[in-house]
Amino acid sequence: MEKLLEGKTGIIFGVANKRSLAWACAQSLAGAGMRLAFTYAGERLEKSVRELSADLPGSIVVPCDVTKPEEIDAAFARTATEFGGLDCVVHAIAYAKREELEGDFYHTSKEGYMVAHEVSAYSLTAITRRALPLMEGRDGSIITLTYIGSERVVPNYNIMGIAKAALEASVRYLAHDLGPRGIRVNAISAGPIRTLSASGVSGFAAILDYIQSKAPLRRNITAEEVGDTCLFLAGPHSRGITGSTLYVDAGYHIMGV
Ligand code: NAP
């Protein structure tokens, strides 16, 4: 039987290691038959991304630090050569200086503010602009990852919360721009999961304990649950959804106290 995403192609930004939410998304998409391009930011991560992707037939690996416009251009040029077109973009990258992820928010430096926004929010728009020519006429889907710290105060999340708010607003504006071309843009607001980035947020272990005791499902979520929601958003079953933020957080976002 043909798989749901057989013949489709996607590009995934943000695999650092096997715990990355981008990797969970990749596994769900590849499991449904999608052929994938993986980007890595800097030589330090190349080996890890190549080793992981080696198990996914037909995948390619390209360098792309999103703070370097020429690397974004080159990543899409290579993808165009290899794949011809693109049906899906997964944006699962974020960065803030470690010292900005603890203590009082009002200490945020201008440079810390700028770099968090450049990598975690603006990059979605920069990537989308390059992806567009490859996505024309294919009813494609662009998916990013966000966190509830954009809407509510999560102590220590600080500048990342502000950058995630900008990211979610970008999703809505991009969805408006691209809807007439049949391209959908959505965000997954994931509950906390232990990854490399998450370990940079001061007090992260306490957040996991808190969610487990308060979320309606009384547990934390898994990376696989994020991956499967990505599969839903990438495929035809979500064809009527765009500009939305979907919560994969064991229901935590409905809680008042
Ligand atoms: P992760 O494995 O550390 O992934 C973050 C990725 O962003 C890494 O591959 C990182 O590469 C990349 N990145 C940072 N700066 C970059 C740059 N300049 N250019 C290109 N890539 C860059 O952590 P993750 O938790 O899976 O994060 C993925 C996404 O999920 C992020 O947007 C995060 O905010 C979001 N999210 C995570 C959680 C959670 O609890 N884990 C919850 C909700 C949302 P480097 O290692 O080289 O920096």
Coordinates of C-alpha atoms and ligand atoms in Angstrom, one line a residue:
M1 CA 0.0 0.0 0.0
E2 CA 1.3 3.5 -0.9
K3 CA 2.4 5.6 2.1
L4 CA 0.6 8.9 2.9
L5 CA 3.5 11.1 1.9
E6 CA 5.1 8.9 -0.8
G7 CA 6.7 11.1 -3.5
K8 CA 6.7 14.2 -1.3
T9 CA 9.8 16.1 -0.2
G10 CA 10.7 18.1 2.9
I11 CA 13.5 20.1 4.4
I12 CA 14.1 20.0 8.2
F13 CA 16.0 22.7 10.1
G14 CA 17.1 21.9 13.7
V15 CA 18.4 18.4 14.1
A16 CA 21.2 18.5 16.6
N17 CA 21.0 15.0 18.0
K18 CA 18.5 12.1 18.4
R19 CA 16.7 14.0 21.2
S20 CA 15.9 17.0 18.9
L21 CA 12.2 17.6 18.2
A22 CA 13.3 18.1 14.6
W23 CA 14.5 14.5 14.5
A24 CA 11.2 13.3 15.9
C25 CA 9.4 15.2 13.1
A26 CA 11.8 13.7 10.6
Q27 CA 11.1 10.2 11.7
S28 CA 7.3 10.7 11.5
L29 CA 7.6 12.3 8.0
A30 CA 10.1 9.7 6.7
G31 CA 7.9 6.9 8.1
A32 CA 5.1 8.2 5.9
G33 CA 7.3 8.1 2.9
M34 CA 8.6 11.7 2.6
R35 CA 12.1 12.2 1.3
L36 CA 14.1 14.7 3.4
A37 CA 16.8 17.3 3.3
F38 CA 18.5 18.0 6.7
T39 CA 20.4 21.1 7.6
Y40 CA 23.0 21.5 10.3
A41 CA 24.4 24.7 11.9
G42 CA 28.2 24.4 12.0
E43 CA 30.6 21.6 11.5
R44 CA 30.2 20.5 15.1
L45 CA 26.8 19.0 14.2
E46 CA 27.6 17.6 10.8
K47 CA 28.7 14.1 11.9
S48 CA 25.6 13.7 14.2
V49 CA 23.2 14.8 11.5
R50 CA 24.9 12.6 8.8
E51 CA 24.8 9.5 11.1
L52 CA 21.1 10.0 12.0
S53 CA 20.0 10.6 8.4
A54 CA 22.0 7.7 7.0
D55 CA 19.1 5.5 8.0
L56 CA 16.6 7.4 5.9
P57 CA 16.9 6.4 2.3
G58 CA 17.3 9.3 -0.3
S59 CA 17.9 12.0 2.3
I60 CA 20.5 14.7 1.8
V61 CA 22.4 16.8 4.4
V62 CA 23.4 20.5 3.8
P63 CA 25.0 23.1 6.0
C64 CA 22.8 26.1 7.1
D65 CA 23.5 28.5 9.9
V66 CA 20.4 30.8 9.6
T67 CA 22.4 33.9 10.6
K68 CA 24.2 33.5 7.3
P69 CA 21.9 34.4 4.3
E70 CA 24.4 32.9 1.8
E71 CA 24.1 29.5 3.6
I72 CA 20.3 29.6 3.5
D73 CA 20.5 30.4 -0.3
A74 CA 22.9 27.5 -0.8
A75 CA 20.8 25.1 1.2
F76 CA 17.8 25.8 -1.0
A77 CA 19.9 25.7 -4.2
R78 CA 21.1 22.2 -3.3
T79 CA 17.6 21.1 -2.3
A80 CA 16.3 22.4 -5.6
T81 CA 19.0 20.5 -7.6
E82 CA 18.4 17.2 -5.7
F83 CA 14.6 17.3 -5.2
G84 CA 13.2 19.6 -7.9
G85 CA 10.5 20.9 -5.6
L86 CA 9.5 21.0 -1.9
D87 CA 6.2 20.0 -0.2
C88 CA 7.2 20.7 3.4
V89 CA 9.4 22.9 5.6
V90 CA 10.0 22.1 9.3
H91 CA 11.6 25.0 11.2
A92 CA 12.7 23.7 14.6
I93 CA 15.5 26.0 15.6
A94 CA 15.9 28.5 18.4
Y95 CA 18.7 30.2 20.2
A96 CA 19.3 32.6 23.1
K97 CA 22.4 33.3 25.0
R98 CA 22.6 31.2 28.1
E99 CA 22.9 34.1 30.4
E100 CA 19.6 35.5 29.1
L101 CA 17.7 32.4 30.2
E102 CA 17.9 33.0 33.9
G103 CA 17.1 35.8 36.3
D104 CA 15.1 38.9 35.7
F105 CA 13.9 39.6 32.1
Y106 CA 14.7 43.3 32.4
H107 CA 18.4 42.5 32.3
T108 CA 18.0 41.3 28.7
S109 CA 20.8 43.0 26.6
K110 CA 20.1 44.5 23.2
E111 CA 22.5 42.0 21.6
G112 CA 20.8 39.1 23.4
Y113 CA 17.4 40.4 22.3
M114 CA 18.5 40.7 18.7
V115 CA 20.2 37.4 18.3
A116 CA 17.3 35.5 19.9
H117 CA 14.9 37.1 17.4
E118 CA 17.2 36.6 14.4
V119 CA 17.6 32.9 15.0
S120 CA 14.3 32.0 16.6
A121 CA 11.8 34.2 14.8
Y122 CA 13.1 36.0 11.7
S123 CA 14.7 32.8 10.4
L124 CA 11.2 31.4 9.7
T125 CA 10.5 34.3 7.3
A126 CA 14.0 34.1 5.7
I127 CA 13.5 30.4 5.1
T128 CA 10.0 30.7 3.8
R129 CA 11.0 33.3 1.2
R130 CA 13.7 30.9 -0.2
A131 CA 11.3 27.9 0.0
L132 CA 8.5 29.6 -1.9
P133 CA 9.8 29.1 -5.5
L134 CA 10.2 25.4 -4.7
M135 CA 6.7 25.0 -3.1
E136 CA 4.6 26.7 -5.9
G137 CA 1.6 24.6 -7.0
R138 CA 2.2 21.7 -4.6
D139 CA -0.2 22.5 -1.7
G140 CA 2.7 22.6 0.7
S141 CA 3.0 23.0 4.4
I142 CA 5.4 25.0 6.6
I143 CA 5.6 24.0 10.3
T144 CA 7.4 25.7 13.2
L145 CA 7.8 24.9 16.8
T146 CA 6.9 27.2 19.7
Y147 CA 6.3 27.2 23.4
I148 CA 3.7 28.6 25.8
G149 CA 6.3 31.0 27.2
S150 CA 5.2 33.2 24.3
E151 CA 1.8 33.9 25.9
R152 CA 2.3 33.3 29.6
V153 CA 5.2 34.1 31.9
V154 CA 7.5 31.2 32.4
P155 CA 10.3 32.3 34.8
N156 CA 13.8 32.2 33.2
Y157 CA 12.4 31.6 29.6
N158 CA 12.6 35.4 29.3
I159 CA 13.8 36.6 25.8
M160 CA 12.8 33.3 24.2
G161 CA 9.2 34.0 25.2
I162 CA 9.3 37.3 23.4
A163 CA 11.0 35.7 20.4
K164 CA 8.3 32.9 20.3
A165 CA 5.6 35.6 20.4
A166 CA 7.2 37.1 17.3
L167 CA 7.4 33.7 15.7
E168 CA 3.7 32.9 16.3
A169 CA 2.7 36.3 14.8
S170 CA 5.0 35.6 11.8
V171 CA 3.1 32.3 11.3
R172 CA -0.2 34.3 11.0
Y173 CA 1.2 36.9 8.6
L174 CA 2.9 34.2 6.5
A175 CA -0.3 32.1 6.4
H176 CA -2.1 35.2 5.1
D177 CA 0.5 35.8 2.4
L178 CA 0.8 32.2 1.3
G179 CA -2.8 31.0 1.6
P180 CA -3.7 32.2 -1.9
R181 CA -0.9 30.0 -3.2
G182 CA -2.3 26.9 -1.4
I183 CA 0.6 26.9 1.1
R184 CA -0.2 26.5 4.8
V185 CA 1.8 27.8 7.7
N186 CA 1.3 26.5 11.3
A187 CA 3.0 26.2 14.6
I188 CA 3.1 23.4 17.1
S189 CA 3.3 24.6 20.7
A190 CA 5.0 21.7 22.4
G191 CA 5.1 21.0 26.1
P192 CA 8.5 20.8 27.8
I193 CA 10.8 18.0 26.6
R194 CA 14.4 17.4 27.7
T195 CA 16.6 18.4 24.7
L196 CA 19.8 20.2 24.2
S197 CA 18.1 23.6 23.9
A198 CA 15.8 23.0 26.8
S199 CA 18.7 22.2 29.1
G200 CA 19.8 25.8 28.6
V201 CA 16.7 27.1 30.4
S202 CA 17.4 27.5 34.1
G203 CA 15.1 25.4 36.3
F204 CA 13.9 23.2 33.4
A205 CA 13.6 20.0 35.6
A206 CA 11.1 21.8 37.9
I207 CA 9.0 22.8 34.9
L208 CA 8.8 19.1 33.9
D209 CA 7.6 18.2 37.4
Y210 CA 5.1 21.0 37.5
I211 CA 3.5 20.1 34.2
Q212 CA 3.3 16.4 35.1
S213 CA 1.3 17.3 38.2
K214 CA -1.0 20.0 36.6
A215 CA -1.6 19.0 33.0
P216 CA -5.0 17.4 32.4
L217 CA -3.3 14.2 31.1
R218 CA -1.0 14.2 34.3
R219 CA 2.1 13.6 32.3
N220 CA 4.7 15.2 30.1
I221 CA 4.6 14.7 26.3
T222 CA 7.0 12.8 24.2
A223 CA 9.0 13.9 21.2
E224 CA 7.1 11.2 19.1
E225 CA 3.8 13.0 19.9
V226 CA 5.3 16.2 18.4
G227 CA 6.6 14.3 15.4
D228 CA 3.1 12.8 14.7
T229 CA 1.5 16.2 15.0
C230 CA 4.1 17.4 12.4
L231 CA 3.0 14.5 10.2
F232 CA -0.6 15.6 10.6
L233 CA 0.2 19.2 9.7
A234 CA 2.4 18.2 6.7
G235 CA -0.2 15.9 5.2
P236 CA -3.7 16.1 3.6
H237 CA -5.6 15.5 6.9
S238 CA -4.9 19.1 8.0
R239 CA -5.7 20.7 4.6
G240 CA -8.2 23.1 6.2
I241 CA -5.8 24.4 8.9
T242 CA -3.5 27.4 8.5
G243 CA -2.2 30.2 10.6
S244 CA -2.8 28.2 13.7
T245 CA -0.9 27.2 16.8
L246 CA -1.7 23.6 17.8
Y247 CA -0.9 22.6 21.4
V248 CA 0.8 19.3 22.0
D249 CA 1.2 19.8 25.8
A250 CA -1.0 17.1 27.5
G251 CA -3.7 19.9 27.8
Y252 CA -1.6 22.2 30.0
H253 CA -2.6 25.4 28.1
I254 CA -6.2 25.2 29.2
M255 CA -5.3 25.5 32.9
G256 CA -6.0 28.7 34.9
V257 CA -4.4 27.6 38.1
Ligands
NAP1 P1 17.6 21.2 20.0 O1 17.7 19.7 19.7 O2 18.7 21.8 20.7 O3 17.3 21.9 18.6 C1 17.5 23.3 18.4 C2 18.2 23.4 17.1 O4 18.4 24.8 16.7 C3 19.6 22.9 17.1 O5 19.8 22.0 16.0 C4 20.5 24.1 17.0 O6 21.7 24.0 16.5 C5 19.6 24.9 16.1 N1 20.1 26.3 15.9 C6 20.5 27.2 16.9 N2 21.1 28.2 16.3 C7 21.0 28.0 14.9 C8 21.4 28.8 13.8 N3 22.0 30.0 13.9 N4 21.2 28.3 12.6 C9 20.6 27.1 12.4 N5 20.2 26.3 13.5 C10 20.4 26.8 14.7 O7 16.3 21.5 20.8 P2 14.7 21.3 20.6 O8 14.1 21.3 21.9 O9 14.5 20.1 19.7 O10 14.3 22.6 19.8 C11 13.6 22.6 18.6 C12 12.5 23.7 18.6 O11 11.5 23.3 19.5 C13 13.0 25.1 19.1 O12 12.3 26.1 18.3 C14 12.5 25.1 20.5 O13 12.3 26.4 21.0 C15 11.2 24.3 20.3 N6 10.5 23.9 21.5 C16 11.2 23.0 22.4 C17 10.6 22.6 23.5 C18 11.3 21.7 24.5 O14 10.9 21.7 25.7 N7 12.4 21.0 24.1 C19 9.3 23.0 23.8 C20 8.6 23.8 22.9 C21 9.2 24.2 21.8 P3 23.0 24.2 17.5 O15 23.0 23.1 18.5 O16 24.2 24.3 16.6 O17 22.8 25.5 18.2

